[in-house]
Each structure stands twice: as structure tokens, then as C-alpha cells.
PDB file of C-alpha atoms and ligand atoms in Angstrom:
ATOM      1  CA  MET A 624     116.325 121.087 114.417  1.00  0.00           C
ATOM      2  CA  LYS A 625     112.555 121.444 114.404  1.00  0.00           C
ATOM      3  CA  ALA A 626     110.600 119.611 111.738  1.00  0.00           C
ATOM      4  CA  LEU A 627     106.961 119.681 110.696  1.00  0.00           C
ATOM      5  CA  VAL A 628     105.150 116.991 108.724  1.00  0.00           C
ATOM      6  CA  VAL A 629     101.955 118.237 107.082  1.00  0.00           C
ATOM      7  CA  TYR A 630      99.558 116.004 105.210  1.00  0.00           C
ATOM      8  CA  GLU A 631      96.361 115.937 103.222  1.00  0.00           C
ATOM      9  CA  SER A 632      94.473 112.639 103.453  1.00  0.00           C
ATOM     10  CA  MET A 633      90.997 111.607 102.392  1.00  0.00           C
ATOM     11  CA  TYR A 634      90.919 107.880 103.210  1.00  0.00           C
ATOM     12  CA  GLY A 635      93.571 107.997 105.922  1.00  0.00           C
ATOM     13  CA  ASN A 636      96.515 106.370 104.124  1.00  0.00           C
ATOM     14  CA  THR A 637      98.628 109.479 103.645  1.00  0.00           C
ATOM     15  CA  ALA A 638      98.050 110.262 107.320  1.00  0.00           C
ATOM     16  CA  VAL A 639      99.451 106.857 108.306  1.00  0.00           C
ATOM     17  CA  ILE A 640     102.534 107.438 106.134  1.00  0.00           C
ATOM     18  CA  ALA A 641     102.983 110.913 107.636  1.00  0.00           C
ATOM     19  CA  GLU A 642     102.862 109.463 111.159  1.00  0.00           C
ATOM     20  CA  ALA A 643     105.488 106.839 110.268  1.00  0.00           C
ATOM     21  CA  VAL A 644     107.820 109.464 108.752  1.00  0.00           C
ATOM     22  CA  THR A 645     107.312 111.586 111.861  1.00  0.00           C
ATOM     23  CA  ARG A 646     108.223 108.689 114.160  1.00  0.00           C
ATOM     24  CA  ALA A 647     111.424 108.047 112.208  1.00  0.00           C
ATOM     25  CA  LEU A 648     112.449 111.718 112.247  1.00  0.00           C
ATOM     26  CA  GLY A 649     111.789 111.872 115.990  1.00  0.00           C
ATOM     27  CA  GLU A 650     113.848 108.745 116.618  1.00  0.00           C
ATOM     28  CA  HIS A 651     116.711 110.412 114.777  1.00  0.00           C
ATOM     29  CA  GLY A 652     116.835 113.400 117.071  1.00  0.00           C
ATOM     30  CA  LEU A 653     114.547 115.911 115.386  1.00  0.00           C
ATOM     31  CA  ASP A 654     112.001 117.889 117.349  1.00  0.00           C
ATOM     32  CA  VAL A 655     109.130 116.922 115.062  1.00  0.00           C
ATOM     33  CA  ALA A 656     105.368 117.503 114.933  1.00  0.00           C
ATOM     34  CA  VAL A 657     102.767 116.161 112.525  1.00  0.00           C
ATOM     35  CA  ALA A 658      99.477 117.797 111.549  1.00  0.00           C
ATOM     36  CA  PRO A 659      96.772 117.677 108.889  1.00  0.00           C
ATOM     37  CA  VAL A 660      96.789 120.582 106.449  1.00  0.00           C
ATOM     38  CA  THR A 661      93.349 121.555 107.730  1.00  0.00           C
ATOM     39  CA  SER A 662      94.695 122.464 111.147  1.00  0.00           C
ATOM     40  CA  THR A 663      98.123 123.882 110.369  1.00  0.00           C
ATOM     41  CA  SER A 664      98.501 127.584 109.855  1.00  0.00           C
ATOM     42  CA  PRO A 665     101.367 128.889 107.726  1.00  0.00           C
ATOM     43  CA  GLY A 666     102.618 130.634 110.873  1.00  0.00           C
ATOM     44  CA  GLU A 667     103.351 127.254 112.475  1.00  0.00           C
ATOM     45  CA  VAL A 668     105.694 126.509 109.588  1.00  0.00           C
ATOM     46  CA  ILE A 669     108.020 129.401 110.319  1.00  0.00           C
ATOM     47  CA  GLU A 670     109.821 127.634 113.150  1.00  0.00           C
ATOM     48  CA  ALA A 671     110.447 124.417 111.240  1.00  0.00           C
ATOM     49  CA  GLY A 672     113.863 124.007 109.613  1.00  0.00           C
ATOM     50  CA  LEU A 673     112.509 120.974 107.769  1.00  0.00           C
ATOM     51  CA  LEU A 674     109.038 120.874 106.245  1.00  0.00           C
ATOM     52  CA  VAL A 675     107.756 117.524 104.953  1.00  0.00           C
ATOM     53  CA  VAL A 676     104.537 117.706 102.928  1.00  0.00           C
ATOM     54  CA  GLY A 677     102.468 114.800 101.628  1.00  0.00           C
ATOM     55  CA  GLY A 678      99.152 114.231  99.902  1.00  0.00           C
ATOM     56  CA  PRO A 679      97.203 111.722  97.827  1.00  0.00           C
ATOM     57  CA  THR A 680      97.511 111.700  94.037  1.00  0.00           C
ATOM     58  CA  HIS A 681      94.207 112.733  92.469  1.00  0.00           C
ATOM     59  CA  ALA A 682      93.600 112.977  88.710  1.00  0.00           C
ATOM     60  CA  HIS A 683      97.333 112.574  87.993  1.00  0.00           C
ATOM     61  CA  GLY A 684      98.489 115.298  90.347  1.00  0.00           C
ATOM     62  CA  MET A 685      97.695 117.229  93.492  1.00  0.00           C
ATOM     63  CA  SER A 686      94.082 117.111  94.637  1.00  0.00           C
ATOM     64  CA  ARG A 687      91.570 119.818  93.875  1.00  0.00           C
ATOM     65  CA  GLU A 688      88.484 120.746  95.861  1.00  0.00           C
ATOM     66  CA  ALA A 689      86.230 118.682  93.546  1.00  0.00           C
ATOM     67  CA  THR A 690      88.377 115.541  93.805  1.00  0.00           C
ATOM     68  CA  ARG A 691      88.568 115.887  97.579  1.00  0.00           C
ATOM     69  CA  ARG A 692      84.795 116.179  97.773  1.00  0.00           C
ATOM     70  CA  THR A 693      84.420 113.087  95.591  1.00  0.00           C
ATOM     71  CA  ALA A 694      86.659 111.123  97.966  1.00  0.00           C
ATOM     72  CA  ALA A 695      84.999 112.506 101.103  1.00  0.00           C
ATOM     73  CA  SER A 696      81.545 111.535  99.882  1.00  0.00           C
ATOM     74  CA  ASP A 697      82.609 108.068  98.715  1.00  0.00           C
ATOM     75  CA  GLU A 698      80.343 105.585 100.525  1.00  0.00           C
ATOM     76  CA  GLU A 699      83.313 103.259 100.954  1.00  0.00           C
ATOM     77  CA  ASN A 700      85.327 105.923 102.746  1.00  0.00           C
ATOM     78  CA  VAL A 701      85.369 105.082 106.453  1.00  0.00           C
ATOM     79  CA  ASN A 702      87.819 107.819 107.445  1.00  0.00           C
ATOM     80  CA  PRO A 703      85.899 110.047 109.905  1.00  0.00           C
ATOM     81  CA  ASP A 704      88.076 113.085 109.234  1.00  0.00           C
ATOM     82  CA  PRO A 705      88.982 113.636 105.582  1.00  0.00           C
ATOM     83  CA  THR A 706      90.960 116.846 105.002  1.00  0.00           C
ATOM     84  CA  VAL A 707      88.707 118.627 102.549  1.00  0.00           C
ATOM     85  CA  SER A 708      89.654 122.280 102.952  1.00  0.00           C
ATOM     86  CA  PRO A 709      92.071 123.880 102.465  1.00  0.00           C
ATOM     87  CA  GLY A 710      93.956 121.670 100.054  1.00  0.00           C
ATOM     88  CA  LEU A 711      97.725 121.566  99.819  1.00  0.00           C
ATOM     89  CA  ARG A 712      97.755 123.794  96.703  1.00  0.00           C
ATOM     90  CA  GLU A 713      96.140 126.708  98.525  1.00  0.00           C
ATOM     91  CA  TRP A 714      98.013 125.991 101.739  1.00  0.00           C
ATOM     92  CA  ILE A 715     101.439 126.005 100.085  1.00  0.00           C
ATOM     93  CA  ASP A 716     100.560 129.126  98.079  1.00  0.00           C
ATOM     94  CA  ARG A 717      99.919 130.956 101.354  1.00  0.00           C
ATOM     95  CA  LEU A 718     103.138 129.816 103.042  1.00  0.00           C
ATOM     96  CA  PRO A 719     105.721 132.350 104.092  1.00  0.00           C
ATOM     97  CA  LEU A 720     108.805 132.224 101.863  1.00  0.00           C
ATOM     98  CA  GLY A 721     111.026 129.330 102.911  1.00  0.00           C
ATOM     99  CA  THR A 722     114.385 130.932 102.246  1.00  0.00           C
ATOM    100  CA  GLU A 723     117.169 128.780 103.754  1.00  0.00           C
ATOM    101  CA  LYS A 724     114.611 126.151 104.777  1.00  0.00           C
ATOM    102  CA  LEU A 725     114.678 122.489 103.821  1.00  0.00           C
ATOM    103  CA  ALA A 726     111.760 120.434 102.577  1.00  0.00           C
ATOM    104  CA  ALA A 727     110.685 117.067 101.221  1.00  0.00           C
ATOM    105  CA  ALA A 728     107.527 115.922  99.421  1.00  0.00           C
ATOM    106  CA  PHE A 729     105.684 112.624  99.256  1.00  0.00           C
ATOM    107  CA  ASP A 730     102.432 111.267  97.949  1.00  0.00           C
ATOM    108  CA  THR A 731     100.318 108.153  97.962  1.00  0.00           C
ATOM    109  CA  ARG A 732      99.209 106.717  94.661  1.00  0.00           C
ATOM    110  CA  ILE A 733      98.244 103.520  92.879  1.00  0.00           C
ATOM    111  CA  ASP A 734     101.113 101.079  92.321  1.00  0.00           C
ATOM    112  CA  LYS A 735     101.434 101.464  88.567  1.00  0.00           C
ATOM    113  CA  PRO A 736     104.018 103.249  86.398  1.00  0.00           C
ATOM    114  CA  VAL A 737     104.034 106.948  87.173  1.00  0.00           C
ATOM    115  CA  PHE A 738     103.268 107.910  83.560  1.00  0.00           C
ATOM    116  CA  LEU A 739      99.886 106.199  84.080  1.00  0.00           C
ATOM    117  CA  THR A 740      99.112 107.396  87.588  1.00  0.00           C
ATOM    118  CA  GLY A 741     100.716 110.833  87.843  1.00  0.00           C
ATOM    119  CA  SER A 742     102.199 111.922  91.164  1.00  0.00           C
ATOM    120  CA  ALA A 743     101.078 114.573  93.629  1.00  0.00           C
ATOM    121  CA  ALA A 744     104.571 114.597  95.168  1.00  0.00           C
ATOM    122  CA  LYS A 745     106.051 116.126  92.028  1.00  0.00           C
ATOM    123  CA  GLY A 746     103.581 119.018  92.192  1.00  0.00           C
ATOM    124  CA  ILE A 747     104.129 119.474  95.918  1.00  0.00           C
ATOM    125  CA  ALA A 748     107.913 119.537  95.418  1.00  0.00           C
ATOM    126  CA  LYS A 749     107.627 122.069  92.591  1.00  0.00           C
ATOM    127  CA  ARG A 750     105.437 124.370  94.660  1.00  0.00           C
ATOM    128  CA  LEU A 751     107.753 124.131  97.676  1.00  0.00           C
ATOM    129  CA  GLU A 752     110.759 125.003  95.517  1.00  0.00           C
ATOM    130  CA  ARG A 753     108.852 127.947  94.071  1.00  0.00           C
ATOM    131  CA  HIS A 754     108.446 129.085  97.657  1.00  0.00           C
ATOM    132  CA  GLY A 755     112.185 129.095  98.211  1.00  0.00           C
ATOM    133  CA  TYR A 756     112.521 125.716  99.914  1.00  0.00           C
ATOM    134  CA  ARG A 757     115.514 123.501  99.151  1.00  0.00           C
ATOM    135  CA  LEU A 758     114.559 119.850  98.678  1.00  0.00           C
ATOM    136  CA  VAL A 759     116.646 117.401 100.695  1.00  0.00           C
ATOM    137  CA  ALA A 760     115.368 114.445  98.670  1.00  0.00           C
ATOM    138  CA  GLY A 761     113.460 113.794  95.470  1.00  0.00           C
ATOM    139  CA  PRO A 762     109.673 113.408  95.560  1.00  0.00           C
ATOM    140  CA  ARG A 763     108.726 110.025  96.999  1.00  0.00           C
ATOM    141  CA  SER A 764     105.616 107.885  96.413  1.00  0.00           C
ATOM    142  CA  PHE A 765     104.026 105.311  98.678  1.00  0.00           C
ATOM    143  CA  PHE A 766     101.554 102.881  97.201  1.00  0.00           C
ATOM    144  CA  VAL A 767      97.917 102.097  97.912  1.00  0.00           C
ATOM    145  CA  THR A 768      95.713  99.398  96.427  1.00  0.00           C
ATOM    146  CA  THR A 769      92.810 100.277  94.137  1.00  0.00           C
ATOM    147  CA  GLN A 770      90.610  99.645  97.227  1.00  0.00           C
ATOM    148  CA  ASN A 771      92.442 102.444  99.038  1.00  0.00           C
ATOM    149  CA  HIS A 772      94.445 100.361 101.480  1.00  0.00           C
ATOM    150  CA  LEU A 773      98.152 100.844 101.979  1.00  0.00           C
ATOM    151  CA  ALA A 774     100.149  98.277 100.047  1.00  0.00           C
ATOM    152  CA  GLU A 775     102.175  95.813 102.080  1.00  0.00           C
ATOM    153  CA  GLY A 776     105.472  97.153 103.396  1.00  0.00           C
ATOM    154  CA  GLU A 777     104.684 100.814 102.826  1.00  0.00           C
ATOM    155  CA  ILE A 778     104.731 101.766 106.513  1.00  0.00           C
ATOM    156  CA  ASP A 779     108.218 100.266 106.799  1.00  0.00           C
ATOM    157  CA  GLY A 780     109.114 102.143 103.620  1.00  0.00           C
ATOM    158  CA  ALA A 781     107.931 105.391 105.200  1.00  0.00           C
ATOM    159  CA  VAL A 782     110.051 104.766 108.300  1.00  0.00           C
ATOM    160  CA  ALA A 783     113.080 104.085 106.078  1.00  0.00           C
ATOM    161  CA  TRP A 784     112.427 107.283 104.096  1.00  0.00           C
ATOM    162  CA  GLY A 785     112.166 109.278 107.331  1.00  0.00           C
ATOM    163  CA  GLU A 786     115.524 107.848 108.404  1.00  0.00           C
ATOM    164  CA  GLU A 787     117.009 108.761 105.027  1.00  0.00           C
ATOM    165  CA  LEU A 788     115.710 112.325 105.362  1.00  0.00           C
ATOM    166  CA  ALA A 789     117.278 112.623 108.810  1.00  0.00           C
ATOM    167  CA  THR A 790     120.611 111.404 107.417  1.00  0.00           C
ATOM    168  CA  ARG A 791     120.441 113.804 104.471  1.00  0.00           C
ATOM    169  CA  LEU A 792     119.697 116.696 106.817  1.00  0.00           C
ATOM    170  CA  GLY A 793     123.159 116.279 108.288  1.00  0.00           C
ATOM    171  CA  ALA A 794     124.687 116.453 104.805  1.00  0.00           C
ATOM    172  CA  ALA A 795     122.486 119.398 103.761  1.00  0.00           C
ATOM    173  CA  ALA A 796     123.497 121.346 106.858  1.00  0.00           C
ATOM    174  CA  ARG A 797     127.142 120.988 105.812  1.00  0.00           C
ATOM    175  CA  VAL A 798     126.543 122.375 102.250  1.00  0.00           C
TER     176      VAL A 798
HETATM  177  C1  FMN B 757      89.031 111.556  92.847  1.00  0.00           C
HETATM  178  C2  FMN B 757      90.221 110.629  92.909  1.00  0.00           C
HETATM  179  C3  FMN B 757      91.141 110.617  91.859  1.00  0.00           C
HETATM  180  C4  FMN B 757      92.245 109.756  91.925  1.00  0.00           C
HETATM  181  N1  FMN B 757      93.159 109.798  90.917  1.00  0.00           N
HETATM  182  C5  FMN B 757      94.282 109.038  91.003  1.00  0.00           C
HETATM  183  C6  FMN B 757      95.301 109.148  90.018  1.00  0.00           C
HETATM  184  O1  FMN B 757      95.201 109.892  89.032  1.00  0.00           O
HETATM  185  N2  FMN B 757      96.425 108.386  90.175  1.00  0.00           N
HETATM  186  C7  FMN B 757      96.588 107.542  91.245  1.00  0.00           C
HETATM  187  O2  FMN B 757      97.628 106.896  91.339  1.00  0.00           O
HETATM  188  N3  FMN B 757      95.639 107.439  92.218  1.00  0.00           N
HETATM  189  C8  FMN B 757      94.509 108.160  92.113  1.00  0.00           C
HETATM  190  N4  FMN B 757      93.553 108.085  93.091  1.00  0.00           N
HETATM  191  C9  FMN B 757      93.780 107.185  94.238  1.00  0.00           C
HETATM  192  C10 FMN B 757      94.412 107.979  95.364  1.00  0.00           C
HETATM  193  O3  FMN B 757      95.768 108.221  95.075  1.00  0.00           O
HETATM  194  C11 FMN B 757      94.237 107.261  96.683  1.00  0.00           C
HETATM  195  O4  FMN B 757      92.878 107.318  96.997  1.00  0.00           O
HETATM  196  C12 FMN B 757      95.053 107.926  97.761  1.00  0.00           C
HETATM  197  O5  FMN B 757      96.438 107.694  97.559  1.00  0.00           O
HETATM  198  C13 FMN B 757      94.700 107.452  99.117  1.00  0.00           C
HETATM  199  O6  FMN B 757      95.310 108.341 100.034  1.00  0.00           O
HETATM  200  P1  FMN B 757      94.462 108.881 101.282  1.00  0.00           P
HETATM  201  O7  FMN B 757      93.957 107.641 101.972  1.00  0.00           O
HETATM  202  O8  FMN B 757      95.428 109.619 102.100  1.00  0.00           O
HETATM  203  O9  FMN B 757      93.346 109.726 100.754  1.00  0.00           O
HETATM  204  C14 FMN B 757      92.434 108.905  93.041  1.00  0.00           C
HETATM  205  C15 FMN B 757      91.492 108.932  94.077  1.00  0.00           C
HETATM  206  C16 FMN B 757      90.409 109.780  94.025  1.00  0.00           C
HETATM  207  C17 FMN B 757      89.420 109.792  95.162  1.00  0.00           C
END
């Protein structure tokens, strides 16, 4: 099965998680590609039987143009290529309907209870379902520090989640 991992990332952390998930899916036999939302057209999604979408949590949910611009212009942000436009909201809204397609959503966020931080993954999952995708797993968060560095162990966590997705794909295909 073909899979596509699409991410939005301002400081680079969500991109690192996306790459780790991609590696794990590839090692489990999927024909998988990874790309930033800024250079993935909805047309590229059509071929993928599994679509994995991830983004940073901003203002308790999915980013908006203003929050992305805030992050991109942050003097502390050393990422040379923040994904400012389009954002995942607009990108998902323009996707072709995903009837019979499988999907999964993840985010990065601060390591605090979700009622305090919010979660972009929940919004991403909801939008994907609205587009006809069937989720193979619940929304998943990976943690960053308040200084925007990945928390310890999160890359390993992303690999493990990718492996879990690959395993669930087998079960989903049998439903
Ligand atoms: C404008 C802005 C708003 C943010 N709001 C939240 C928030 O509500 N909850 C949270 O957990 N993290 C919040 N963060 C931290 C981001 O989740 C963090 O920067 C992101 O996970 C890093 O991912 P990236 O490196 O891929 O951009 C915010 C960051 C920015 C720049």
C-alpha cells in the first residue's frame, strides 16, 4: 500500500516526528513518502491508501495564518523553512474526498494536560473524517519543551507509533 505523511512545521519538530513515522512505515513494507504541506498538492494524495497528517498545536488547536507568522518571525526560530502557507486547515479542506481511504493524525504540543494545551491532532482528525477518511488510530500527540525542542524519547515514540499504524493497517484491511 502507498502511504503519504504530510506535515506542517514552524520550528522543525513536527517535521522530525513526520520523518520518524515515515521511516517506521517504510520499514514495515509500505511504499511511503513524506512532504511538507507547502509542497504537497491534493492530487498527490489520491494515490495514497494511508494519509498521515501532523502539525503543531497553536492557540489550543490547529494553526492559523497569524499564529504561523508569529512562529516564523520568532527571533529564536532557527528553522530555515517554516511552512507558512497553506496551513493544514486550508489544505485538508481542498482535499479530494477520501472515501475508502485510511488516515491518522498527530500533533506536537507542550507536555501538559491536554485541557490546558489543546491539541491540533484532534482538529486534524475531525477534518479528515469530515472528508470521508477512516481513522486507523486515535489522534496522537508528541511533546516539545517550552523552548521548542522535542522532549526526550519522542523520536522513539514516533517510530513506535508508525509501527503501530502499520500493524493496524493489516487489521483495518480485514474489516
Ligand atoms: C503562536 C503559537 C501558539 C502556541 N500555542 C500552543 C498551545 O496552545 N498549546 C501548546 O501545547 N503549544 C502551543 N505552542 C507551542 C507549539 O505547539 C510548538 O511550538 C510546536 O509543537 C513546535 O512544533 P514545530 O517545531 O513543528 O513548529 C504554540 C506555539 C506558537 C508559536
